[in-house]
PDB file of C-alpha atoms in Angstrom:
ATOM      1  CA  MET Q   1     -21.237  49.165 -26.465  1.00 88.00           C
ATOM      2  CA  LYS Q   2     -21.785  46.235 -28.826  1.00 92.00           C
ATOM      3  CA  ILE Q   3     -19.271  45.877 -31.656  1.00 93.00           C
ATOM      4  CA  ALA Q   4     -19.773  43.636 -34.682  1.00 91.00           C
ATOM      5  CA  LEU Q   5     -16.719  42.536 -36.650  1.00 91.00           C
ATOM      6  CA  ILE Q   6     -17.760  41.463 -40.137  1.00 88.00           C
ATOM      7  CA  GLU Q   7     -15.616  38.636 -41.454  1.00 78.00           C
ATOM      8  CA  ASN Q   8     -13.394  39.088 -44.475  1.00 70.00           C
ATOM      9  CA  GLN Q   9     -12.192  36.296 -46.764  1.00 60.00           C
ATOM     10  CA  SER Q  10      -8.577  37.162 -45.941  1.00 61.00           C
ATOM     11  CA  ILE Q  11      -7.528  35.000 -42.971  1.00 65.00           C
ATOM     12  CA  GLY Q  12      -4.616  37.203 -41.888  1.00 69.00           C
ATOM     13  CA  VAL Q  13      -6.729  40.358 -41.926  1.00 74.00           C
ATOM     14  CA  ASN Q  14      -9.413  38.705 -39.819  1.00 77.00           C
ATOM     15  CA  ILE Q  15      -6.941  37.510 -37.213  1.00 83.00           C
ATOM     16  CA  HIS Q  16      -4.374  40.298 -36.883  1.00 85.00           C
ATOM     17  CA  ARG Q  17      -6.459  43.401 -37.552  1.00 89.00           C
ATOM     18  CA  LEU Q  18      -9.941  42.488 -36.354  1.00 88.00           C
ATOM     19  CA  LEU Q  19     -10.523  39.394 -34.241  1.00 86.00           C
ATOM     20  CA  THR Q  20      -7.397  39.361 -32.041  1.00 88.00           C
ATOM     21  CA  PRO Q  21      -6.912  43.069 -31.243  1.00 91.00           C
ATOM     22  CA  TYR Q  22     -10.622  43.824 -30.822  1.00 91.00           C
ATOM     23  CA  SER Q  23     -11.120  40.781 -28.584  1.00 89.00           C
ATOM     24  CA  HIS Q  24      -8.989  42.606 -26.012  1.00 90.00           C
ATOM     25  CA  LEU Q  25     -11.740  45.209 -25.703  1.00 92.00           C
ATOM     26  CA  GLN Q  26     -14.066  42.598 -24.186  1.00 88.00           C
ATOM     27  CA  SER Q  27     -13.611  43.951 -20.666  1.00 87.00           C
ATOM     28  CA  SER Q  28     -15.432  47.165 -21.595  1.00 89.00           C
ATOM     29  CA  HIS Q  29     -17.364  46.284 -24.786  1.00 91.00           C
ATOM     30  CA  GLU Q  30     -19.205  43.302 -26.233  1.00 92.00           C
ATOM     31  CA  VAL Q  31     -17.366  42.163 -29.374  1.00 92.00           C
ATOM     32  CA  ILE Q  32     -18.752  39.577 -31.798  1.00 88.00           C
ATOM     33  CA  MET Q  33     -17.384  38.227 -35.089  1.00 86.00           C
ATOM     34  CA  THR Q  34     -20.171  37.747 -37.608  1.00 85.00           C
ATOM     35  CA  SER Q  35     -20.683  37.138 -41.326  1.00 79.00           C
ATOM     36  CA  GLY Q  36     -23.131  40.021 -41.583  1.00 77.00           C
ATOM     37  CA  VAL Q  37     -25.383  42.448 -39.697  1.00 76.00           C
ATOM     38  CA  ILE Q  38     -29.012  43.112 -40.560  1.00 71.00           C
ATOM     39  CA  ASP Q  39     -30.382  44.738 -37.391  1.00 75.00           C
ATOM     40  CA  THR Q  40     -29.583  47.570 -35.007  1.00 76.00           C
ATOM     41  CA  ASP Q  41     -28.521  45.390 -32.070  1.00 83.00           C
ATOM     42  CA  TYR Q  42     -24.978  46.683 -32.565  1.00 89.00           C
ATOM     43  CA  ASP Q  43     -23.640  50.156 -31.858  1.00 93.00           C
ATOM     44  CA  ILE Q  44     -20.576  49.850 -34.090  1.00 95.00           C
ATOM     45  CA  ILE Q  45     -19.785  47.737 -37.157  1.00 93.00           C
ATOM     46  CA  VAL Q  46     -16.157  47.134 -38.134  1.00 94.00           C
ATOM     47  CA  PHE Q  47     -14.969  45.519 -41.359  1.00 92.00           C
ATOM     48  CA  ASN Q  48     -11.895  45.408 -43.545  1.00 90.00           C
ATOM     49  CA  ARG Q  49     -12.025  46.903 -47.031  1.00 85.00           C
ATOM     50  CA  GLN Q  50     -15.306  45.360 -48.258  1.00 81.00           C
ATOM     51  CA  PRO Q  51     -17.868  43.577 -46.074  1.00 80.00           C
ATOM     52  CA  ASN Q  52     -19.266  40.189 -46.982  1.00 69.00           C
ATOM     53  CA  GLN Q  53     -22.709  41.724 -47.327  1.00 72.00           C
ATOM     54  CA  CYS Q  54     -24.487  44.392 -49.322  1.00 78.00           C
ATOM     55  CA  LEU Q  55     -23.429  47.959 -48.518  1.00 84.00           C
ATOM     56  CA  THR Q  56     -27.043  49.048 -48.880  1.00 86.00           C
ATOM     57  CA  ASP Q  57     -27.874  47.120 -45.698  1.00 87.00           C
ATOM     58  CA  LEU Q  58     -25.132  48.982 -43.856  1.00 89.00           C
ATOM     59  CA  GLU Q  59     -26.331  52.335 -45.246  1.00 90.00           C
ATOM     60  CA  ILE Q  60     -29.755  51.651 -43.753  1.00 90.00           C
ATOM     61  CA  LEU Q  61     -28.219  50.754 -40.383  1.00 91.00           C
ATOM     62  CA  LYS Q  62     -26.083  53.893 -40.446  1.00 92.00           C
ATOM     63  CA  LYS Q  63     -29.184  56.050 -40.933  1.00 92.00           C
ATOM     64  CA  LYS Q  64     -30.560  54.391 -37.805  1.00 91.00           C
ATOM     65  CA  GLY Q  65     -27.519  55.471 -35.788  1.00 93.00           C
ATOM     66  CA  VAL Q  66     -25.107  52.553 -36.143  1.00 93.00           C
ATOM     67  CA  LYS Q  67     -21.485  53.722 -36.541  1.00 95.00           C
ATOM     68  CA  ILE Q  68     -19.220  52.274 -39.246  1.00 95.00           C
ATOM     69  CA  VAL Q  69     -15.462  51.692 -38.955  1.00 96.00           C
ATOM     70  CA  VAL Q  70     -13.692  50.636 -42.159  1.00 95.00           C
ATOM     71  CA  ASP Q  71     -10.212  49.153 -41.879  1.00 94.00           C
ATOM     72  CA  LEU Q  72      -7.857  49.269 -44.863  1.00 93.00           C
ATOM     73  CA  ASP Q  73      -4.596  47.327 -44.957  1.00 90.00           C
ATOM     74  CA  ASP Q  74      -3.634  47.767 -48.645  1.00 87.00           C
ATOM     75  CA  TRP Q  75      -3.542  50.557 -51.192  1.00 87.00           C
ATOM     76  CA  ILE Q  76      -6.695  50.490 -53.308  1.00 85.00           C
ATOM     77  CA  GLU Q  77      -5.103  50.482 -56.783  1.00 80.00           C
ATOM     78  CA  LEU Q  78      -3.186  47.373 -57.797  1.00 75.00           C
ATOM     79  CA  PRO Q  79       0.076  47.561 -59.775  1.00 68.00           C
ATOM     80  CA  LYS Q  80       0.302  46.033 -63.249  1.00 70.00           C
ATOM     81  CA  TYR Q  81       2.277  43.030 -62.004  1.00 65.00           C
ATOM     82  CA  HIS Q  82      -0.512  42.004 -59.601  1.00 63.00           C
ATOM     83  CA  TRP Q  83      -2.526  39.010 -60.800  1.00 57.00           C
ATOM     84  CA  LEU Q  84      -5.816  40.848 -60.191  1.00 59.00           C
ATOM     85  CA  HIS Q  85      -4.806  44.039 -61.997  1.00 58.00           C
ATOM     86  CA  SER Q  86      -6.851  43.359 -65.148  1.00 61.00           C
ATOM     87  CA  ASN Q  87     -10.196  43.522 -63.316  1.00 58.00           C
ATOM     88  CA  ASN Q  88      -9.091  45.864 -60.544  1.00 49.00           C
ATOM     89  CA  LYS Q  89     -10.695  49.105 -61.715  1.00 50.00           C
ATOM     90  CA  ILE Q  90     -14.103  47.549 -62.309  1.00 46.00           C
ATOM     91  CA  LYS Q  91     -14.349  45.069 -59.468  1.00 51.00           C
ATOM     92  CA  LYS Q  92     -12.079  46.471 -56.763  1.00 59.00           C
ATOM     93  CA  ILE Q  93     -11.592  50.221 -56.533  1.00 69.00           C
ATOM     94  CA  ALA Q  94     -15.198  51.462 -56.790  1.00 71.00           C
ATOM     95  CA  PRO Q  95     -16.602  49.183 -54.027  1.00 79.00           C
ATOM     96  CA  ILE Q  96     -13.710  50.082 -51.713  1.00 85.00           C
ATOM     97  CA  LEU Q  97     -14.357  53.798 -52.229  1.00 88.00           C
ATOM     98  CA  ASP Q  98     -18.035  53.137 -51.491  1.00 89.00           C
ATOM     99  CA  SER Q  99     -16.949  51.546 -48.206  1.00 91.00           C
ATOM    100  CA  LEU Q 100     -14.699  54.491 -47.346  1.00 94.00           C
ATOM    101  CA  ASN Q 101     -17.492  56.966 -48.127  1.00 94.00           C
ATOM    102  CA  LEU Q 102     -19.747  55.084 -45.717  1.00 94.00           C
ATOM    103  CA  ALA Q 103     -17.243  55.127 -42.843  1.00 96.00           C
ATOM    104  CA  ASP Q 104     -17.468  57.258 -39.723  1.00 97.00           C
ATOM    105  CA  VAL Q 105     -13.832  56.362 -39.086  1.00 97.00           C
ATOM    106  CA  ILE Q 106     -11.227  54.836 -41.418  1.00 97.00           C
ATOM    107  CA  THR Q 107      -8.336  52.905 -39.883  1.00 96.00           C
ATOM    108  CA  VAL Q 108      -5.209  51.898 -41.793  1.00 96.00           C
ATOM    109  CA  SER Q 109      -2.154  49.755 -41.184  1.00 93.00           C
ATOM    110  CA  THR Q 110       0.671  52.202 -42.082  1.00 95.00           C
ATOM    111  CA  TYR Q 111       1.505  55.904 -42.163  1.00 96.00           C
ATOM    112  CA  THR Q 112       2.377  55.607 -45.861  1.00 96.00           C
ATOM    113  CA  LEU Q 113      -1.114  54.312 -46.588  1.00 96.00           C
ATOM    114  CA  GLN Q 114      -2.536  57.122 -44.465  1.00 97.00           C
ATOM    115  CA  LYS Q 115      -0.677  59.726 -46.584  1.00 97.00           C
ATOM    116  CA  GLU Q 116      -1.877  58.196 -49.857  1.00 95.00           C
ATOM    117  CA  LEU Q 117      -5.497  58.167 -48.661  1.00 95.00           C
ATOM    118  CA  LYS Q 118      -5.185  61.793 -47.599  1.00 97.00           C
ATOM    119  CA  LYS Q 119      -4.386  62.675 -51.225  1.00 95.00           C
ATOM    120  CA  LEU Q 120      -7.848  61.325 -52.104  1.00 93.00           C
ATOM    121  CA  GLY Q 121      -9.452  63.409 -49.363  1.00 96.00           C
ATOM    122  CA  TYR Q 122      -9.843  60.712 -46.708  1.00 96.00           C
ATOM    123  CA  ASP Q 123      -8.692  61.152 -43.105  1.00 97.00           C
ATOM    124  CA  SER Q 124      -7.667  58.006 -41.265  1.00 97.00           C
ATOM    125  CA  GLU Q 125      -6.172  56.632 -38.060  1.00 96.00           C
ATOM    126  CA  VAL Q 126      -3.162  54.301 -38.057  1.00 95.00           C
ATOM    127  CA  LEU Q 127      -3.740  51.073 -36.128  1.00 93.00           C
ATOM    128  CA  PRO Q 128      -1.010  48.419 -35.885  1.00 89.00           C
ATOM    129  CA  ASN Q 129      -1.554  44.696 -36.273  1.00 89.00           C
ATOM    130  CA  PHE Q 130      -1.528  42.470 -33.219  1.00 90.00           C
ATOM    131  CA  ILE Q 131      -0.130  38.945 -33.355  1.00 90.00           C
ATOM    132  CA  GLN Q 132      -1.149  36.286 -30.880  1.00 85.00           C
ATOM    133  CA  HIS Q 133      -0.678  32.573 -31.461  1.00 79.00           C
ATOM    134  CA  ASN Q 134       0.309  29.387 -29.638  1.00 74.00           C
ATOM    135  CA  VAL Q 135       2.469  27.872 -32.361  1.00 83.00           C
ATOM    136  CA  LYS Q 136       5.920  26.862 -31.156  1.00 86.00           C
ATOM    137  CA  ASN Q 137       8.834  26.827 -33.563  1.00 91.00           C
ATOM    138  CA  GLU Q 138      11.603  24.469 -32.433  1.00 90.00           C
ATOM    139  CA  PRO Q 139      13.570  23.569 -35.585  1.00 92.00           C
ATOM    140  CA  LYS Q 140      16.347  20.989 -35.384  1.00 91.00           C
ATOM    141  CA  GLU Q 141      18.145  22.222 -38.481  1.00 94.00           C
ATOM    142  CA  HIS Q 142      18.223  25.314 -40.654  1.00 96.00           C
ATOM    143  CA  ALA Q 143      15.536  25.921 -43.247  1.00 96.00           C
ATOM    144  CA  ILE Q 144      15.090  28.816 -45.665  1.00 95.00           C
ATOM    145  CA  GLY Q 145      11.408  29.531 -46.108  1.00 93.00           C
ATOM    146  CA  TRP Q 146       8.795  31.762 -47.601  1.00 90.00           C
ATOM    147  CA  VAL Q 147       5.095  31.972 -46.792  1.00 87.00           C
ATOM    148  CA  GLY Q 148       2.722  33.965 -48.971  1.00 79.00           C
ATOM    149  CA  GLY Q 149      -0.102  33.918 -51.441  1.00 72.00           C
ATOM    150  CA  ALA Q 150      -1.125  34.722 -54.982  1.00 66.00           C
ATOM    151  CA  GLY Q 151      -1.072  38.446 -54.271  1.00 68.00           C
ATOM    152  CA  HIS Q 152       2.519  38.279 -53.016  1.00 71.00           C
ATOM    153  CA  VAL Q 153       4.077  36.027 -55.633  1.00 71.00           C
ATOM    154  CA  ASN Q 154       5.570  38.773 -57.803  1.00 75.00           C
ATOM    155  CA  ASN Q 155       7.600  40.108 -54.890  1.00 81.00           C
ATOM    156  CA  LEU Q 156       9.683  36.946 -55.181  1.00 79.00           C
ATOM    157  CA  PHE Q 157      11.031  38.236 -58.488  1.00 78.00           C
ATOM    158  CA  THR Q 158      12.959  40.836 -56.492  1.00 85.00           C
ATOM    159  CA  MET Q 159      14.978  38.042 -54.822  1.00 81.00           C
ATOM    160  CA  SER Q 160      15.196  35.534 -57.646  1.00 70.00           C
ATOM    161  CA  THR Q 161      18.924  35.225 -58.399  1.00 73.00           C
ATOM    162  CA  PRO Q 162      20.241  34.327 -54.900  1.00 73.00           C
ATOM    163  CA  LEU Q 163      18.043  31.231 -54.568  1.00 82.00           C
ATOM    164  CA  GLU Q 164      20.112  29.520 -57.260  1.00 85.00           C
ATOM    165  CA  ALA Q 165      22.944  29.102 -54.720  1.00 87.00           C
ATOM    166  CA  GLU Q 166      23.377  25.989 -52.591  1.00 91.00           C
ATOM    167  CA  TYR Q 167      22.787  26.295 -48.860  1.00 93.00           C
ATOM    168  CA  LYS Q 168      23.134  23.754 -46.061  1.00 92.00           C
ATOM    169  CA  ALA Q 169      19.481  24.180 -45.244  1.00 94.00           C
ATOM    170  CA  LYS Q 170      16.089  22.783 -46.135  1.00 94.00           C
ATOM    171  CA  ARG Q 171      13.717  24.822 -48.280  1.00 93.00           C
ATOM    172  CA  ILE Q 172      10.131  25.304 -47.175  1.00 91.00           C
ATOM    173  CA  LEU Q 173       7.288  26.839 -49.165  1.00 86.00           C
ATOM    174  CA  GLY Q 174       3.916  27.503 -47.594  1.00 83.00           C
ATOM    175  CA  GLY Q 175       0.856  29.488 -48.521  1.00 72.00           C
ATOM    176  CA  TYR Q 176      -1.968  30.288 -50.841  1.00 57.00           C
ATOM    177  CA  THR Q 177      -1.794  29.644 -54.558  1.00 57.00           C
ATOM    178  CA  LYS Q 178      -4.171  30.357 -57.390  1.00 55.00           C
ATOM    179  CA  GLY Q 179      -4.360  27.472 -59.826  1.00 55.00           C
ATOM    180  CA  GLU Q 180      -1.886  24.755 -60.770  1.00 52.00           C
ATOM    181  CA  LEU Q 181       0.235  26.941 -63.043  1.00 49.00           C
ATOM    182  CA  GLN Q 182       1.037  29.371 -60.262  1.00 56.00           C
ATOM    183  CA  SER Q 183       1.528  26.537 -57.773  1.00 64.00           C
ATOM    184  CA  GLU Q 184       4.133  25.093 -60.099  1.00 72.00           C
ATOM    185  CA  TRP Q 185       5.819  28.474 -60.438  1.00 70.00           C
ATOM    186  CA  TYR Q 186       6.208  28.741 -56.667  1.00 72.00           C
ATOM    187  CA  ARG Q 187       7.845  25.319 -56.563  1.00 78.00           C
ATOM    188  CA  LYS Q 188      10.264  26.065 -59.395  1.00 79.00           C
ATOM    189  CA  PHE Q 189      11.286  29.335 -57.822  1.00 79.00           C
ATOM    190  CA  MET Q 190      11.988  28.024 -54.337  1.00 82.00           C
ATOM    191  CA  SER Q 191      13.717  24.852 -55.572  1.00 86.00           C
ATOM    192  CA  ALA Q 192      15.752  26.617 -58.309  1.00 85.00           C
ATOM    193  CA  ASN Q 193      13.910  24.688 -61.052  1.00 84.00           C
ATOM    194  CA  GLY Q 194      14.037  21.402 -59.153  1.00 85.00           C
ATOM    195  CA  LYS Q 195      17.742  21.641 -58.333  1.00 87.00           C
ATOM    196  CA  TYR Q 196      17.029  21.352 -54.606  1.00 88.00           C
ATOM    197  CA  ASP Q 197      14.478  19.439 -52.562  1.00 90.00           C
ATOM    198  CA  LEU Q 198      11.513  21.490 -51.445  1.00 88.00           C
ATOM    199  CA  GLN Q 199       8.963  20.910 -48.689  1.00 88.00           C
ATOM    200  CA  VAL Q 200       5.594  22.298 -49.796  1.00 83.00           C
ATOM    201  CA  ARG Q 201       2.838  23.112 -47.317  1.00 81.00           C
ATOM    202  CA  LYS Q 202      -0.731  23.854 -48.317  1.00 74.00           C
ATOM    203  CA  PRO Q 203      -3.022  26.526 -46.811  1.00 66.00           C
ATOM    204  CA  MET Q 204      -4.248  25.789 -43.297  1.00 62.00           C
ATOM    205  CA  GLY Q 205      -7.064  28.290 -42.738  1.00 63.00           C
ATOM    206  CA  GLN Q 206      -7.213  29.755 -39.242  1.00 66.00           C
ATOM    207  CA  ASN Q 207      -4.126  27.705 -38.263  1.00 75.00           C
ATOM    208  CA  TYR Q 208      -2.001  29.271 -40.986  1.00 79.00           C
ATOM    209  CA  MET Q 209       0.835  30.147 -38.571  1.00 85.00           C
ATOM    210  CA  GLU Q 210       1.646  26.416 -38.621  1.00 87.00           C
ATOM    211  CA  LEU Q 211       3.046  27.087 -42.108  1.00 88.00           C
ATOM    212  CA  TYR Q 212       5.975  28.878 -40.470  1.00 92.00           C
ATOM    213  CA  LYS Q 213       7.088  25.932 -38.337  1.00 92.00           C
ATOM    214  CA  ASP Q 214      10.686  24.703 -38.817  1.00 95.00           C
ATOM    215  CA  ILE Q 215      11.702  27.789 -40.827  1.00 96.00           C
ATOM    216  CA  THR Q 216      14.792  29.487 -39.384  1.00 97.00           C
ATOM    217  CA  ILE Q 217      15.527  32.031 -42.129  1.00 97.00           C
ATOM    218  CA  GLY Q 218      12.487  33.754 -43.605  1.00 96.00           C
ATOM    219  CA  LEU Q 219      12.483  35.580 -46.943  1.00 95.00           C
ATOM    220  CA  LEU Q 220      10.936  39.057 -47.016  1.00 95.00           C
ATOM    221  CA  PRO Q 221      11.040  40.138 -50.680  1.00 93.00           C
ATOM    222  CA  SER Q 222       9.489  43.479 -51.532  1.00 93.00           C
ATOM    223  CA  TYR Q 223       9.030  45.907 -54.387  1.00 90.00           C
ATOM    224  CA  ASN Q 224       9.660  49.586 -53.735  1.00 91.00           C
ATOM    225  CA  ASP Q 225       6.515  51.026 -55.334  1.00 90.00           C
ATOM    226  CA  THR Q 226       3.533  52.827 -53.807  1.00 91.00           C
ATOM    227  CA  PHE Q 227       1.358  49.722 -53.571  1.00 88.00           C
ATOM    228  CA  THR Q 228       4.001  47.719 -51.702  1.00 89.00           C
ATOM    229  CA  LEU Q 229       5.215  50.585 -49.507  1.00 93.00           C
ATOM    230  CA  CYS Q 230       1.641  51.050 -48.283  1.00 93.00           C
ATOM    231  CA  LYS Q 231       1.686  47.485 -46.956  1.00 92.00           C
ATOM    232  CA  SER Q 232       2.452  46.775 -43.325  1.00 92.00           C
ATOM    233  CA  ASP Q 233       5.473  44.811 -42.123  1.00 94.00           C
ATOM    234  CA  LEU Q 234       3.179  42.034 -40.902  1.00 92.00           C
ATOM    235  CA  ARG Q 235       5.210  39.146 -42.293  1.00 92.00           C
ATOM    236  CA  ALA Q 236       8.368  40.407 -40.585  1.00 96.00           C
ATOM    237  CA  LEU Q 237       6.426  40.493 -37.313  1.00 94.00           C
ATOM    238  CA  GLU Q 238       5.094  36.992 -37.924  1.00 93.00           C
ATOM    239  CA  TYR Q 239       8.596  35.689 -38.559  1.00 95.00           C
ATOM    240  CA  ALA Q 240       9.985  37.406 -35.452  1.00 96.00           C
ATOM    241  CA  SER Q 241       7.111  36.079 -33.328  1.00 94.00           C
ATOM    242  CA  MET Q 242       8.286  32.558 -34.272  1.00 94.00           C
ATOM    243  CA  GLY Q 243      11.972  33.293 -33.666  1.00 96.00           C
ATOM    244  CA  ILE Q 244      12.650  33.255 -37.419  1.00 97.00           C
ATOM    245  CA  VAL Q 245      15.385  35.573 -38.690  1.00 98.00           C
ATOM    246  CA  GLY Q 246      13.978  37.683 -41.510  1.00 98.00           C
ATOM    247  CA  VAL Q 247      16.068  38.600 -44.555  1.00 97.00           C
ATOM    248  CA  THR Q 248      14.827  41.408 -46.784  1.00 97.00           C
ATOM    249  CA  ASN Q 249      15.725  43.609 -49.723  1.00 95.00           C
ATOM    250  CA  GLY Q 250      13.854  46.549 -48.171  1.00 94.00           C
ATOM    251  CA  GLY Q 251      10.604  48.008 -49.465  1.00 94.00           C
ATOM    252  CA  CYS Q 252       7.875  47.779 -46.828  1.00 94.00           C
ATOM    253  CA  TYR Q 253      10.327  45.973 -44.518  1.00 96.00           C
ATOM    254  CA  GLU Q 254      12.972  48.710 -44.641  1.00 95.00           C
ATOM    255  CA  LYS Q 255      12.294  49.919 -41.086  1.00 94.00           C
ATOM    256  CA  THR Q 256      12.125  46.471 -39.504  1.00 96.00           C
ATOM    257  CA  LYS Q 257      15.022  44.678 -37.820  1.00 97.00           C
ATOM    258  CA  ALA Q 258      15.218  42.118 -40.621  1.00 98.00           C
ATOM    259  CA  LEU Q 259      18.673  41.776 -42.182  1.00 98.00           C
ATOM    260  CA  LYS Q 260      18.994  43.992 -45.270  1.00 97.00           C
ATOM    261  CA  VAL Q 261      20.475  42.309 -48.349  1.00 95.00           C
ATOM    262  CA  ASN Q 262      20.741  42.710 -52.123  1.00 92.00           C
ATOM    263  CA  ASP Q 263      21.637  40.276 -54.883  1.00 88.00           C
ATOM    264  CA  LYS Q 264      25.343  40.651 -54.096  1.00 91.00           C
ATOM    265  CA  THR Q 265      25.097  40.176 -50.317  1.00 94.00           C
ATOM    266  CA  PHE Q 266      22.210  37.707 -50.006  1.00 94.00           C
ATOM    267  CA  GLU Q 267      24.222  34.500 -50.350  1.00 94.00           C
ATOM    268  CA  LYS Q 268      26.980  35.637 -48.010  1.00 95.00           C
ATOM    269  CA  THR Q 269      24.504  36.784 -45.357  1.00 96.00           C
ATOM    270  CA  VAL Q 270      22.403  33.618 -45.432  1.00 96.00           C
ATOM    271  CA  LYS Q 271      25.448  31.339 -45.315  1.00 96.00           C
ATOM    272  CA  ARG Q 272      26.792  33.302 -42.353  1.00 97.00           C
ATOM    273  CA  LEU Q 273      23.491  32.756 -40.523  1.00 97.00           C
ATOM    274  CA  ILE Q 274      23.666  29.042 -41.265  1.00 96.00           C
ATOM    275  CA  ASN Q 275      27.340  28.488 -40.488  1.00 94.00           C
ATOM    276  CA  PHE Q 276      27.847  30.729 -37.456  1.00 93.00           C
ATOM    277  CA  GLY Q 277      25.516  29.908 -34.567  1.00 91.00           C
ATOM    278  CA  ASP Q 278      26.386  32.953 -32.470  1.00 96.00           C
ATOM    279  CA  TYR Q 279      25.625  35.322 -35.340  1.00 97.00           C
ATOM    280  CA  TYR Q 280      22.277  33.648 -35.926  1.00 97.00           C
ATOM    281  CA  SER Q 281      21.408  33.807 -32.208  1.00 96.00           C
ATOM    282  CA  ASP Q 282      22.317  37.498 -32.030  1.00 97.00           C
ATOM    283  CA  MET Q 283      20.175  38.376 -35.049  1.00 98.00           C
ATOM    284  CA  GLN Q 284      17.329  36.237 -33.734  1.00 97.00           C
ATOM    285  CA  ALA Q 285      17.418  37.966 -30.337  1.00 97.00           C
ATOM    286  CA  LEU Q 286      17.433  41.392 -32.015  1.00 97.00           C
ATOM    287  CA  GLN Q 287      14.357  40.626 -34.106  1.00 97.00           C
ATOM    288  CA  VAL Q 288      12.450  38.956 -31.259  1.00 96.00           C
ATOM    289  CA  GLU Q 289      13.109  42.008 -29.054  1.00 97.00           C
ATOM    290  CA  TRP Q 290      11.775  44.256 -31.832  1.00 97.00           C
ATOM    291  CA  PHE Q 291       8.654  42.106 -32.095  1.00 95.00           C
ATOM    292  CA  ILE Q 292       7.962  42.258 -28.355  1.00 95.00           C
ATOM    293  CA  GLU Q 293       8.315  46.045 -28.378  1.00 94.00           C
ATOM    294  CA  ARG Q 294       6.024  46.443 -31.403  1.00 92.00           C
ATOM    295  CA  ASN Q 295       3.446  43.916 -30.219  1.00 93.00           C
ATOM    296  CA  ASP Q 296       2.531  45.677 -26.969  1.00 91.00           C
ATOM    297  CA  ILE Q 297      -1.142  44.818 -26.508  1.00 89.00           C
ATOM    298  CA  LYS Q 298      -1.699  47.639 -23.988  1.00 89.00           C
ATOM    299  CA  LYS Q 299      -0.668  50.296 -26.528  1.00 89.00           C
ATOM    300  CA  ILE Q 300      -2.513  48.581 -29.366  1.00 90.00           C
ATOM    301  CA  THR Q 301      -5.707  48.209 -27.311  1.00 90.00           C
ATOM    302  CA  GLN Q 302      -5.555  51.787 -26.020  1.00 91.00           C
ATOM    303  CA  LYS Q 303      -5.563  53.275 -29.533  1.00 91.00           C
ATOM    304  CA  ARG Q 304      -8.510  51.130 -30.665  1.00 92.00           C
ATOM    305  CA  LEU Q 305     -10.373  51.929 -27.473  1.00 92.00           C
ATOM    306  CA  GLN Q 306      -9.930  55.660 -28.041  1.00 93.00           C
ATOM    307  CA  ILE Q 307     -11.389  55.346 -31.537  1.00 93.00           C
ATOM    308  CA  ILE Q 308     -14.357  53.257 -30.371  1.00 92.00           C
ATOM    309  CA  ASP Q 309     -15.115  55.573 -27.463  1.00 91.00           C
ATOM    310  CA  SER Q 310     -15.002  58.618 -29.756  1.00 93.00           C
ATOM    311  CA  LEU Q 311     -18.018  57.188 -31.590  1.00 92.00           C
ATOM    312  CA  LYS Q 312     -20.313  57.142 -28.559  1.00 81.00           C
TER     313      LYS Q 312
END
């Protein structure tokens, strides 16, 4: 069978949910990443959320027998604190529902997201992310870091107070920003309003895992609302894949092996990681082991293969 993966503007989604896991089906199926499909050369078309082409084209292909798989990695309605909330209902929700209505199969990233979709009448299959990269992380000193984008920025508010403290560690900020004002906000937050030096790294496209290099303690801030709880624990997996010890206040990272903290325990926990090498090594080993167990390509490939084969 020939499978077309339609590219999405989100780099992480392309890599961890489409390109990398589906590439492991190459032994039994032909898989191609493309910007759009206009003919019936393909048996199955897979895309995340909204394709980078007109849905009408895909409707025509579906009538000709092409199967559609829609992958969803976020809840469809944005919270008020999200920077895109103001135009969400007009520009976001309706097209996503159109995509879901077109799908022969819907795949999602979490069981929470699956339950929320079921309330709207949509059945779905849970498919985990798969992380594969060749970036080595060999830091020579401790660094507290955070990597994220414009859609994640408000989660930092849930960890704001502890970053005022002084730590014997560098501070690294990497990711995607939306305009100079927000870029400046990121810097002020991570440097405690310029109190501490901050290393800023700009987006790196397909090589975005390079943003994680030299970080030893990775922040995993999270709200505890429906939108955030529907998210996957991808960033915790990315940290663990690099040997970075994740520190979180819960939310969508509650069931990971990241260290759980709150405003009262954050400073003590981070300083213990920095000052006691054995403790850091133990927590690092625990999170790396969790990553290896979760990132089993045989299990991940088997589930996708079952879904693809069911569409024959």
